[in-house]
mmCIF file of C-alpha atoms and ligand atoms in Angstrom:
data_model
loop_
_atom_site.group_PDB
_atom_site.id
_atom_site.type_symbol
_atom_site.label_atom_id
_atom_site.label_comp_id
_atom_site.label_asym_id
_atom_site.label_seq_id
_atom_site.Cartn_x
_atom_site.Cartn_y
_atom_site.Cartn_z
ATOM 1 C CA MET A 1 -81.547 -53.500 -41.970
ATOM 2 C CA GLU A 2 -80.333 -51.138 -39.271
ATOM 3 C CA ILE A 3 -80.553 -52.461 -35.714
ATOM 4 C CA LYS A 4 -81.452 -49.795 -33.161
ATOM 5 C CA VAL A 5 -79.920 -50.399 -29.724
ATOM 6 C CA THR A 6 -81.584 -49.116 -26.548
ATOM 7 C CA PRO A 7 -79.239 -49.877 -23.642
ATOM 8 C CA ALA A 8 -80.653 -51.072 -20.321
ATOM 9 C CA ALA A 9 -80.622 -48.353 -17.643
ATOM 10 C CA THR A 10 -79.253 -50.718 -15.008
ATOM 11 C CA LEU A 11 -77.267 -53.905 -15.558
ATOM 12 C CA LYS A 12 -77.881 -57.143 -13.658
ATOM 13 C CA GLU A 13 -75.283 -58.789 -11.477
ATOM 14 C CA LYS A 14 -73.764 -61.677 -13.439
ATOM 15 C CA PRO A 15 -74.170 -65.127 -11.872
ATOM 16 C CA ASP A 16 -71.227 -67.164 -10.591
ATOM 17 C CA SER A 17 -70.271 -69.226 -13.654
ATOM 18 C CA SER A 18 -69.411 -72.307 -11.581
ATOM 19 C CA THR A 19 -73.047 -72.755 -10.435
ATOM 20 C CA LEU A 20 -75.076 -71.927 -13.544
ATOM 21 C CA VAL A 21 -78.489 -73.571 -13.915
ATOM 22 C CA PHE A 22 -79.491 -74.226 -17.550
ATOM 23 C CA GLY A 23 -81.609 -71.451 -19.025
ATOM 24 C CA LYS A 24 -82.270 -69.356 -15.922
ATOM 25 C CA ALA A 25 -79.932 -66.368 -15.905
ATOM 26 C CA MET A 26 -81.227 -64.229 -18.767
ATOM 27 C CA THR A 27 -79.027 -61.265 -19.723
ATOM 28 C CA ASP A 28 -79.740 -57.503 -19.861
ATOM 29 C CA HIS A 29 -81.000 -57.213 -23.462
ATOM 30 C CA MET A 30 -83.008 -59.010 -26.148
ATOM 31 C CA PHE A 31 -83.383 -58.699 -29.915
ATOM 32 C CA ILE A 32 -86.790 -58.205 -31.544
ATOM 33 C CA ALA A 33 -87.850 -57.790 -35.172
ATOM 34 C CA ASP A 34 -91.463 -57.447 -36.329
ATOM 35 C CA TYR A 35 -93.092 -58.866 -39.431
ATOM 36 C CA ASN A 36 -96.369 -57.735 -40.916
ATOM 37 C CA GLU A 37 -97.920 -59.216 -44.013
ATOM 38 C CA GLY A 38 -97.526 -56.757 -46.872
ATOM 39 C CA GLN A 39 -94.763 -54.855 -45.085
ATOM 40 C CA GLY A 40 -92.254 -57.637 -44.429
ATOM 41 C CA TRP A 41 -89.687 -57.555 -41.619
ATOM 42 C CA HIS A 42 -89.117 -54.215 -39.906
ATOM 43 C CA ASP A 43 -88.022 -52.473 -36.705
ATOM 44 C CA ALA A 44 -85.050 -54.659 -35.851
ATOM 45 C CA ARG A 45 -83.985 -53.582 -32.377
ATOM 46 C CA ILE A 46 -82.082 -54.502 -29.244
ATOM 47 C CA VAL A 47 -83.967 -53.434 -26.138
ATOM 48 C CA PRO A 48 -83.661 -54.026 -22.376
ATOM 49 C CA TYR A 49 -84.703 -57.591 -21.418
ATOM 50 C CA ALA A 50 -88.270 -57.380 -20.113
ATOM 51 C CA PRO A 51 -91.596 -59.259 -20.133
ATOM 52 C CA LEU A 52 -93.397 -59.135 -23.486
ATOM 53 C CA GLN A 53 -96.754 -57.432 -23.782
ATOM 54 C CA ILE A 54 -98.968 -59.885 -25.638
ATOM 55 C CA ASP A 55 -102.683 -59.636 -26.323
ATOM 56 C CA PRO A 56 -104.433 -62.452 -24.422
ATOM 57 C CA ALA A 57 -106.062 -63.518 -27.709
ATOM 58 C CA ALA A 58 -102.677 -63.861 -29.504
ATOM 59 C CA LYS A 59 -102.470 -67.067 -31.577
ATOM 60 C CA VAL A 60 -99.248 -68.209 -29.953
ATOM 61 C CA LEU A 61 -101.014 -68.513 -26.588
ATOM 62 C CA HIS A 62 -103.902 -70.627 -27.897
ATOM 63 C CA TYR A 63 -102.705 -72.528 -30.935
ATOM 64 C CA GLY A 64 -99.001 -72.948 -30.298
ATOM 65 C CA GLU A 65 -97.901 -70.876 -33.286
ATOM 66 C CA GLU A 66 -94.249 -70.930 -32.228
ATOM 67 C CA ILE A 67 -90.893 -72.197 -33.447
ATOM 68 C CA PHE A 68 -87.474 -71.935 -31.862
ATOM 69 C CA GLU A 69 -83.770 -72.672 -32.207
ATOM 70 C CA GLY A 70 -80.908 -73.340 -29.808
ATOM 71 C CA LEU A 71 -77.206 -72.651 -30.314
ATOM 72 C CA LYS A 72 -74.269 -71.395 -28.282
ATOM 73 C CA ALA A 73 -71.534 -68.741 -28.299
ATOM 74 C CA TYR A 74 -68.177 -70.085 -27.082
ATOM 75 C CA ARG A 75 -65.301 -68.187 -25.452
ATOM 76 C CA THR A 76 -61.932 -69.361 -26.812
ATOM 77 C CA ALA A 77 -58.611 -69.401 -24.943
ATOM 78 C CA ASP A 78 -57.560 -66.058 -26.498
ATOM 79 C CA GLY A 79 -60.771 -64.435 -25.197
ATOM 80 C CA SER A 80 -62.537 -64.195 -28.569
ATOM 81 C CA ILE A 81 -66.109 -65.406 -29.124
ATOM 82 C CA GLN A 82 -67.350 -67.836 -31.782
ATOM 83 C CA LEU A 83 -70.506 -69.594 -32.970
ATOM 84 C CA PHE A 84 -70.947 -73.154 -34.272
ATOM 85 C CA ARG A 85 -72.797 -73.577 -37.609
ATOM 86 C CA PRO A 86 -75.260 -70.699 -36.937
ATOM 87 C CA ARG A 87 -76.479 -70.628 -40.547
ATOM 88 C CA ASP A 88 -77.635 -74.233 -40.136
ATOM 89 C CA ASN A 89 -79.878 -73.096 -37.268
ATOM 90 C CA ILE A 90 -81.393 -70.298 -39.367
ATOM 91 C CA ASP A 91 -81.924 -72.624 -42.288
ATOM 92 C CA ARG A 92 -83.727 -75.061 -39.971
ATOM 93 C CA MET A 93 -85.805 -72.241 -38.458
ATOM 94 C CA ASN A 94 -87.012 -71.348 -41.939
ATOM 95 C CA LYS A 95 -87.943 -75.015 -42.540
ATOM 96 C CA SER A 96 -89.874 -75.036 -39.256
ATOM 97 C CA ALA A 97 -91.524 -71.735 -40.286
ATOM 98 C CA GLN A 98 -92.777 -73.339 -43.476
ATOM 99 C CA ARG A 99 -94.454 -76.142 -41.545
ATOM 100 C CA LEU A 100 -96.212 -73.721 -39.177
ATOM 101 C CA CYS A 101 -97.150 -71.070 -41.807
ATOM 102 C CA LEU A 102 -94.838 -68.527 -40.195
ATOM 103 C CA PRO A 103 -92.962 -66.173 -42.549
ATOM 104 C CA GLN A 104 -89.480 -66.895 -43.866
ATOM 105 C CA ILE A 105 -86.845 -64.692 -42.258
ATOM 106 C CA PRO A 106 -83.878 -63.513 -44.376
ATOM 107 C CA GLU A 107 -80.765 -65.347 -43.232
ATOM 108 C CA GLU A 108 -78.801 -62.110 -42.796
ATOM 109 C CA LEU A 109 -81.458 -60.552 -40.548
ATOM 110 C CA ALA A 110 -81.814 -63.665 -38.381
ATOM 111 C CA LEU A 111 -78.022 -63.950 -38.096
ATOM 112 C CA ALA A 112 -77.548 -60.226 -37.383
ATOM 113 C CA GLY A 113 -80.068 -60.520 -34.536
ATOM 114 C CA ILE A 114 -77.906 -63.246 -33.012
ATOM 115 C CA THR A 115 -74.450 -61.750 -33.604
ATOM 116 C CA LYS A 116 -75.395 -58.188 -32.631
ATOM 117 C CA LEU A 117 -77.057 -59.367 -29.402
ATOM 118 C CA VAL A 118 -74.051 -61.544 -28.476
ATOM 119 C CA GLU A 119 -71.805 -58.537 -29.181
ATOM 120 C CA VAL A 120 -73.872 -56.306 -26.876
ATOM 121 C CA GLU A 121 -73.839 -59.053 -24.198
ATOM 122 C CA GLN A 122 -70.210 -60.120 -24.730
ATOM 123 C CA ASP A 123 -69.337 -59.701 -21.036
ATOM 124 C CA TRP A 124 -71.976 -62.384 -20.341
ATOM 125 C CA VAL A 125 -70.083 -65.047 -22.345
ATOM 126 C CA PRO A 126 -68.530 -66.996 -19.466
ATOM 127 C CA ARG A 127 -64.880 -68.082 -19.329
ATOM 128 C CA GLU A 128 -64.918 -71.183 -17.133
ATOM 129 C CA LYS A 129 -64.349 -74.606 -18.697
ATOM 130 C CA ASP A 130 -67.443 -76.064 -20.444
ATOM 131 C CA THR A 131 -69.464 -72.851 -20.032
ATOM 132 C CA SER A 132 -71.002 -70.912 -22.913
ATOM 133 C CA LEU A 133 -73.707 -68.396 -23.782
ATOM 134 C CA TYR A 134 -76.858 -70.251 -24.832
ATOM 135 C CA ILE A 135 -78.765 -68.482 -27.640
ATOM 136 C CA ARG A 136 -82.513 -68.961 -28.012
ATOM 137 C CA PRO A 137 -84.029 -67.439 -31.175
ATOM 138 C CA PHE A 138 -87.784 -67.929 -31.546
ATOM 139 C CA MET A 139 -90.681 -66.780 -33.699
ATOM 140 C CA ILE A 140 -94.283 -66.285 -32.540
ATOM 141 C CA GLY A 141 -97.620 -65.578 -34.222
ATOM 142 C CA LEU A 142 -99.273 -62.571 -32.593
ATOM 143 C CA ASP A 143 -102.569 -61.907 -34.366
ATOM 144 C CA ALA A 144 -105.110 -61.121 -31.654
ATOM 145 C CA ALA A 145 -108.142 -63.142 -32.726
ATOM 146 C CA LEU A 146 -109.311 -66.618 -31.746
ATOM 147 C CA GLY A 147 -110.072 -67.795 -35.270
ATOM 148 C CA VAL A 148 -107.748 -70.564 -36.405
ATOM 149 C CA HIS A 149 -105.598 -68.930 -39.083
ATOM 150 C CA SER A 150 -101.919 -68.220 -39.520
ATOM 151 C CA SER A 151 -100.809 -64.841 -38.158
ATOM 152 C CA LYS A 152 -100.118 -61.757 -40.251
ATOM 153 C CA HIS A 153 -98.177 -60.142 -37.386
ATOM 154 C CA VAL A 154 -95.189 -62.123 -36.190
ATOM 155 C CA GLN A 155 -92.116 -61.426 -34.058
ATOM 156 C CA TYR A 156 -88.628 -62.934 -34.226
ATOM 157 C CA ILE A 157 -86.992 -62.618 -30.821
ATOM 158 C CA VAL A 158 -83.571 -63.676 -29.514
ATOM 159 C CA VAL A 159 -82.725 -64.082 -25.830
ATOM 160 C CA VAL A 160 -79.431 -65.371 -24.397
ATOM 161 C CA CYS A 161 -78.226 -66.767 -21.069
ATOM 162 C CA PRO A 162 -74.915 -68.113 -19.742
ATOM 163 C CA VAL A 163 -74.938 -71.885 -19.177
ATOM 164 C CA GLY A 164 -72.594 -74.384 -17.563
ATOM 165 C CA ALA A 165 -71.914 -77.968 -18.588
ATOM 166 C CA TYR A 166 -75.275 -79.690 -19.181
ATOM 167 C CA TYR A 167 -74.298 -82.394 -16.705
ATOM 168 C CA PRO A 168 -72.387 -80.651 -13.888
ATOM 169 C CA GLU A 169 -71.307 -84.033 -12.459
ATOM 170 C CA GLY A 170 -69.571 -84.836 -15.755
ATOM 171 C CA LEU A 171 -70.284 -87.081 -18.700
ATOM 172 C CA ASN A 172 -71.973 -89.946 -16.841
ATOM 173 C CA PRO A 173 -74.146 -92.512 -18.635
ATOM 174 C CA VAL A 174 -77.891 -91.951 -18.240
ATOM 175 C CA LYS A 175 -80.771 -94.408 -17.812
ATOM 176 C CA ILE A 176 -83.334 -94.436 -20.610
ATOM 177 C CA PHE A 177 -86.876 -95.739 -20.637
ATOM 178 C CA VAL A 178 -88.514 -96.858 -23.919
ATOM 179 C CA GLU A 179 -91.837 -94.994 -24.109
ATOM 180 C CA GLU A 180 -94.650 -97.229 -25.343
ATOM 181 C CA GLN A 181 -97.695 -95.071 -24.529
ATOM 182 C CA ASP A 182 -97.135 -91.503 -25.664
ATOM 183 C CA VAL A 183 -95.558 -90.430 -28.946
ATOM 184 C CA ARG A 184 -93.720 -87.182 -29.562
ATOM 185 C CA ALA A 185 -94.547 -86.725 -33.238
ATOM 186 C CA VAL A 186 -95.898 -88.562 -36.282
ATOM 187 C CA LYS A 187 -95.113 -88.487 -39.960
ATOM 188 C CA GLY A 188 -97.142 -85.624 -41.421
ATOM 189 C CA GLY A 189 -97.154 -83.934 -38.003
ATOM 190 C CA MET A 190 -94.488 -81.528 -36.783
ATOM 191 C CA GLY A 191 -91.633 -83.831 -35.818
ATOM 192 C CA MET A 192 -89.214 -82.270 -38.294
ATOM 193 C CA ALA A 193 -90.024 -78.780 -36.986
ATOM 194 C CA LYS A 194 -88.485 -77.342 -33.836
ATOM 195 C CA THR A 195 -91.727 -76.187 -32.237
ATOM 196 C CA GLY A 196 -93.087 -75.910 -28.723
ATOM 197 C CA GLY A 197 -96.006 -78.226 -29.510
ATOM 198 C CA ASN A 198 -93.713 -81.244 -29.810
ATOM 199 C CA TYR A 199 -92.308 -80.439 -26.391
ATOM 200 C CA ALA A 200 -95.797 -80.095 -24.877
ATOM 201 C CA ALA A 201 -96.533 -83.586 -26.239
ATOM 202 C CA SER A 202 -93.374 -84.919 -24.582
ATOM 203 C CA LEU A 203 -93.865 -83.564 -21.057
ATOM 204 C CA ARG A 204 -96.036 -86.351 -19.624
ATOM 205 C CA ALA A 205 -93.727 -89.183 -20.639
ATOM 206 C CA GLY A 206 -90.725 -87.191 -19.426
ATOM 207 C CA ASP A 207 -92.319 -86.578 -16.017
ATOM 208 C CA LEU A 208 -93.314 -90.245 -15.610
ATOM 209 C CA ALA A 209 -89.855 -91.466 -16.653
ATOM 210 C CA GLU A 210 -88.244 -89.114 -14.146
ATOM 211 C CA LYS A 211 -90.516 -90.361 -11.347
ATOM 212 C CA ALA A 212 -89.500 -93.928 -12.236
ATOM 213 C CA GLY A 213 -85.811 -93.007 -11.934
ATOM 214 C CA TYR A 214 -84.946 -92.528 -15.628
ATOM 215 C CA SER A 215 -83.463 -89.346 -17.067
ATOM 216 C CA GLN A 216 -84.993 -89.474 -20.551
ATOM 217 C CA VAL A 217 -87.351 -91.511 -22.710
ATOM 218 C CA LEU A 218 -86.575 -93.253 -25.975
ATOM 219 C CA TRP A 219 -89.323 -92.265 -28.411
ATOM 220 C CA LEU A 220 -90.823 -94.770 -30.835
ATOM 221 C CA ASP A 221 -92.489 -93.863 -34.128
ATOM 222 C CA GLY A 222 -96.159 -92.904 -33.929
ATOM 223 C CA VAL A 223 -97.425 -95.244 -36.652
ATOM 224 C CA HIS A 224 -95.952 -98.696 -35.957
ATOM 225 C CA ARG A 225 -94.849 -97.891 -32.385
ATOM 226 C CA LYS A 226 -91.793 -100.029 -33.111
ATOM 227 C CA TYR A 227 -89.047 -97.908 -34.609
ATOM 228 C CA ILE A 228 -86.707 -95.701 -32.618
ATOM 229 C CA GLU A 229 -86.894 -91.965 -33.318
ATOM 230 C CA GLU A 230 -85.131 -89.858 -30.692
ATOM 231 C CA VAL A 231 -84.050 -89.824 -27.048
ATOM 232 C CA GLY A 232 -85.639 -87.062 -24.949
ATOM 233 C CA SER A 233 -85.026 -83.954 -27.039
ATOM 234 C CA MET A 234 -81.883 -85.360 -28.640
ATOM 235 C CA ASN A 235 -81.116 -87.464 -31.682
ATOM 236 C CA VAL A 236 -79.832 -90.940 -30.906
ATOM 237 C CA MET A 237 -76.985 -93.095 -32.222
ATOM 238 C CA PHE A 238 -75.868 -96.670 -31.604
ATOM 239 C CA LYS A 239 -72.696 -98.585 -32.285
ATOM 240 C CA ILE A 240 -73.709 -102.125 -33.174
ATOM 241 C CA ALA A 241 -71.108 -104.672 -34.308
ATOM 242 C CA GLY A 242 -68.654 -101.932 -35.262
ATOM 243 C CA LYS A 243 -71.131 -99.949 -37.364
ATOM 244 C CA ILE A 244 -72.841 -96.694 -36.388
ATOM 245 C CA LEU A 245 -76.625 -96.694 -36.702
ATOM 246 C CA THR A 246 -78.983 -93.731 -36.373
ATOM 247 C CA PRO A 247 -82.659 -93.306 -37.307
ATOM 248 C CA ASP A 248 -83.115 -91.737 -40.753
ATOM 249 C CA LEU A 249 -84.777 -88.334 -41.156
ATOM 250 C CA ASN A 250 -88.195 -89.766 -41.929
ATOM 251 C CA GLY A 251 -90.224 -86.608 -41.299
ATOM 252 C CA SER A 252 -90.901 -87.155 -37.605
ATOM 253 C CA VAL A 253 -87.242 -87.008 -36.521
ATOM 254 C CA LEU A 254 -85.618 -83.605 -35.998
ATOM 255 C CA ASP A 255 -82.651 -82.861 -38.267
ATOM 256 C CA GLY A 256 -80.137 -82.138 -35.492
ATOM 257 C CA ILE A 257 -77.018 -80.103 -36.214
ATOM 258 C CA THR A 258 -75.065 -82.115 -33.635
ATOM 259 C CA ARG A 259 -76.333 -85.298 -35.355
ATOM 260 C CA ARG A 260 -75.156 -83.974 -38.731
ATOM 261 C CA SER A 261 -71.767 -83.004 -37.263
ATOM 262 C CA CYS A 262 -71.293 -86.401 -35.555
ATOM 263 C CA ILE A 263 -72.115 -88.251 -38.798
ATOM 264 C CA GLN A 264 -69.482 -86.160 -40.620
ATOM 265 C CA LEU A 265 -66.821 -86.787 -37.961
ATOM 266 C CA LEU A 266 -67.583 -90.517 -37.841
ATOM 267 C CA LYS A 267 -67.238 -90.742 -41.630
ATOM 268 C CA ASP A 268 -63.973 -88.741 -41.435
ATOM 269 C CA TRP A 269 -62.714 -91.377 -38.987
ATOM 270 C CA GLY A 270 -63.623 -94.196 -41.371
ATOM 271 C CA TYR A 271 -66.736 -95.523 -39.655
ATOM 272 C CA GLU A 272 -69.635 -96.835 -41.634
ATOM 273 C CA VAL A 273 -72.744 -94.822 -40.688
ATOM 274 C CA GLU A 274 -76.177 -96.179 -41.544
ATOM 275 C CA GLU A 275 -79.177 -93.845 -41.418
ATOM 276 C CA ARG A 276 -82.154 -96.181 -41.402
ATOM 277 C CA ARG A 277 -85.151 -97.553 -39.530
ATOM 278 C CA ILE A 278 -84.060 -99.281 -36.308
ATOM 279 C CA SER A 279 -86.637 -101.205 -34.308
ATOM 280 C CA ALA A 280 -86.547 -101.353 -30.527
ATOM 281 C CA SER A 281 -86.468 -105.159 -30.777
ATOM 282 C CA GLU A 282 -83.368 -105.009 -33.032
ATOM 283 C CA LEU A 283 -81.739 -102.838 -30.391
ATOM 284 C CA PHE A 284 -82.606 -105.128 -27.484
ATOM 285 C CA GLU A 285 -81.507 -108.193 -29.464
ATOM 286 C CA ALA A 286 -78.150 -106.504 -30.117
ATOM 287 C CA ALA A 287 -77.862 -105.731 -26.397
ATOM 288 C CA GLU A 288 -78.669 -109.333 -25.463
ATOM 289 C CA ASN A 289 -76.264 -110.909 -27.972
ATOM 290 C CA GLY A 290 -73.484 -108.511 -26.985
ATOM 291 C CA THR A 291 -73.175 -106.538 -30.243
ATOM 292 C CA LEU A 292 -74.612 -103.267 -28.871
ATOM 293 C CA GLU A 293 -71.327 -101.580 -28.079
ATOM 294 C CA GLU A 294 -72.340 -97.972 -27.416
ATOM 295 C CA ALA A 295 -75.415 -95.743 -27.357
ATOM 296 C CA TRP A 296 -75.606 -91.968 -27.050
ATOM 297 C CA GLY A 297 -77.814 -88.949 -27.618
ATOM 298 C CA THR A 298 -76.724 -85.841 -29.547
ATOM 299 C CA GLY A 299 -77.875 -82.230 -29.165
ATOM 300 C CA THR A 300 -76.551 -78.704 -28.716
ATOM 301 C CA ALA A 301 -77.263 -78.471 -24.985
ATOM 302 C CA ALA A 302 -75.505 -81.692 -23.875
ATOM 303 C CA VAL A 303 -73.319 -82.203 -27.019
ATOM 304 C CA VAL A 304 -73.268 -86.001 -26.587
ATOM 305 C CA SER A 305 -74.882 -87.895 -23.762
ATOM 306 C CA PRO A 306 -73.869 -91.523 -23.150
ATOM 307 C CA ILE A 307 -76.633 -94.063 -22.495
ATOM 308 C CA GLY A 308 -75.763 -96.642 -19.830
ATOM 309 C CA GLU A 309 -79.033 -98.461 -19.336
ATOM 310 C CA LEU A 310 -82.126 -99.131 -21.446
ATOM 311 C CA ALA A 311 -85.455 -100.385 -20.129
ATOM 312 C CA MET A 312 -88.526 -101.514 -22.062
ATOM 313 C CA GLY A 313 -91.415 -102.995 -20.105
ATOM 314 C CA SER A 314 -89.844 -105.546 -17.797
ATOM 315 C CA LYS A 315 -86.652 -105.862 -19.886
ATOM 316 C CA LYS A 316 -83.533 -104.031 -18.804
ATOM 317 C CA VAL A 317 -80.127 -103.980 -20.490
ATOM 318 C CA THR A 318 -76.824 -102.313 -19.676
ATOM 319 C CA VAL A 319 -74.795 -100.629 -22.426
ATOM 320 C CA SER A 320 -70.958 -100.649 -22.430
ATOM 321 C CA ASN A 321 -70.934 -101.694 -18.764
ATOM 322 C CA ASN A 322 -72.620 -98.439 -17.851
ATOM 323 C CA GLN A 323 -69.404 -96.608 -18.795
ATOM 324 C CA ILE A 324 -68.953 -93.897 -21.397
ATOM 325 C CA GLY A 325 -67.988 -95.644 -24.659
ATOM 326 C CA GLU A 326 -64.839 -94.910 -26.640
ATOM 327 C CA ILE A 327 -66.586 -93.354 -29.668
ATOM 328 C CA THR A 328 -68.979 -91.371 -27.469
ATOM 329 C CA GLN A 329 -65.996 -89.868 -25.631
ATOM 330 C CA LYS A 330 -64.115 -89.220 -28.870
ATOM 331 C CA LEU A 331 -67.102 -87.406 -30.395
ATOM 332 C CA TYR A 332 -67.508 -85.310 -27.257
ATOM 333 C CA ASP A 333 -63.824 -84.370 -27.201
ATOM 334 C CA GLU A 334 -63.669 -83.547 -30.908
ATOM 335 C CA LEU A 335 -66.903 -81.525 -31.071
ATOM 336 C CA THR A 336 -66.237 -79.548 -27.896
ATOM 337 C CA GLY A 337 -62.634 -79.103 -29.091
ATOM 338 C CA ILE A 338 -63.856 -77.480 -32.319
ATOM 339 C CA GLN A 339 -66.509 -75.419 -30.535
ATOM 340 C CA TRP A 340 -64.109 -73.916 -27.985
ATOM 341 C CA GLY A 341 -61.371 -73.511 -30.596
ATOM 342 C CA ARG A 342 -58.966 -76.067 -29.086
ATOM 343 C CA VAL A 343 -58.734 -78.218 -32.223
ATOM 344 C CA ALA A 344 -58.738 -77.526 -35.972
ATOM 345 C CA ASP A 345 -62.045 -76.939 -37.765
ATOM 346 C CA PRO A 346 -61.572 -78.662 -41.141
ATOM 347 C CA HIS A 347 -65.230 -78.339 -42.186
ATOM 348 C CA GLY A 348 -65.588 -74.577 -41.657
ATOM 349 C CA TRP A 349 -68.199 -74.971 -38.907
ATOM 350 C CA ILE A 350 -66.955 -72.064 -36.802
ATOM 351 C CA MET A 351 -68.045 -68.471 -37.301
ATOM 352 C CA LYS A 352 -65.888 -65.980 -35.412
ATOM 353 C CA LEU A 353 -67.679 -62.955 -34.030
HETATM 354 C C1 PLP B 401 -83.096 -79.362 -30.972
HETATM 355 C C2 PLP B 401 -83.461 -80.808 -31.019
HETATM 356 C C3 PLP B 401 -82.502 -81.808 -31.269
HETATM 357 C C4 PLP B 401 -81.028 -81.542 -31.396
HETATM 358 O O1 PLP B 401 -80.707 -80.660 -32.410
HETATM 359 P P1 PLP B 401 -79.288 -79.919 -32.399
HETATM 360 O O2 PLP B 401 -79.345 -79.073 -33.604
HETATM 361 O O3 PLP B 401 -78.249 -80.951 -32.445
HETATM 362 O O4 PLP B 401 -79.247 -79.132 -31.126
HETATM 363 C C5 PLP B 401 -82.956 -83.116 -31.374
HETATM 364 N N1 PLP B 401 -84.249 -83.433 -31.206
HETATM 365 C C6 PLP B 401 -85.198 -82.497 -30.950
HETATM 366 C C7 PLP B 401 -86.604 -82.915 -30.787
HETATM 367 C C8 PLP B 401 -84.831 -81.155 -30.847
HETATM 368 O O5 PLP B 401 -85.775 -80.240 -30.581
#
């Protein structure tokens, strides 16, 4: 499909890349493609970045008919630009689409929307260490009627913005609070889909944790309220007695691309990785008997995020002396090394622009 480009009449001033705030400095253009039942995808276009005109009765505004993705474009030392596993994001978007009755988007169209937009905005891909261009593709249901049905008119949109390191102060361990009231998702719900509704469900616990001095919550499963699922909006991994443990993809855990990449690297390095149910009590027992060696979250935005303290009710434990663990650091160095083109990419994860 041809992509029509309408350049912006005036270009914005680019922000100072040493003081970027995550997700704020949107660029000059955006990609849009329309879908109508019977007609399929059409009118792929790059247009000046601007507010969308949406009918107030549009389904997305009332019933959360929305899915999204998150990935980054990286500037390498030779000035070229590359993406990390972008086809995995599109594949996941189509899985999310299935869950929310949104249409499947052809991989080549979804990818072209990303690559063409990054090409148009290439001067926005920052050059400073640890900076990148964050890419946010999303799909919304636009039928203007309040009946509860899936939409026949849908848009796939991509917006991008330069971002700095997720933690500007560096890779410091964060404090995590085990959430025992709210749940993020349940089996049979939308946990495996990357959709706004799961984030709406997570806001209250996140706000309360922040007020109590914690940076994220550790989510438990919605059925037994016992088993660990994710940390904030990241997947979570533990090193217990030399082995790596991570919750299995049980339907309410999101299939993270960083998670998948970490599991591969850990196996390459000879670690045993177990994907299985892990109860919060197993975790706290391991912490108390000294076998919990490391804990970290994984996700595109932060890459890996070391966990230094865990609290559940009145119990509090420290992980690896509140220092970044050896494996956590090694995963961060290797993944960011591949992403910015500083180390070899043996698994073919990089797509050059
Ligand atoms: C996006 C996301 C992740 C991380 O996925 P990546 O592909 O590694 O960025 C983990 N959990 C949730 C709930 C997410 O939305």
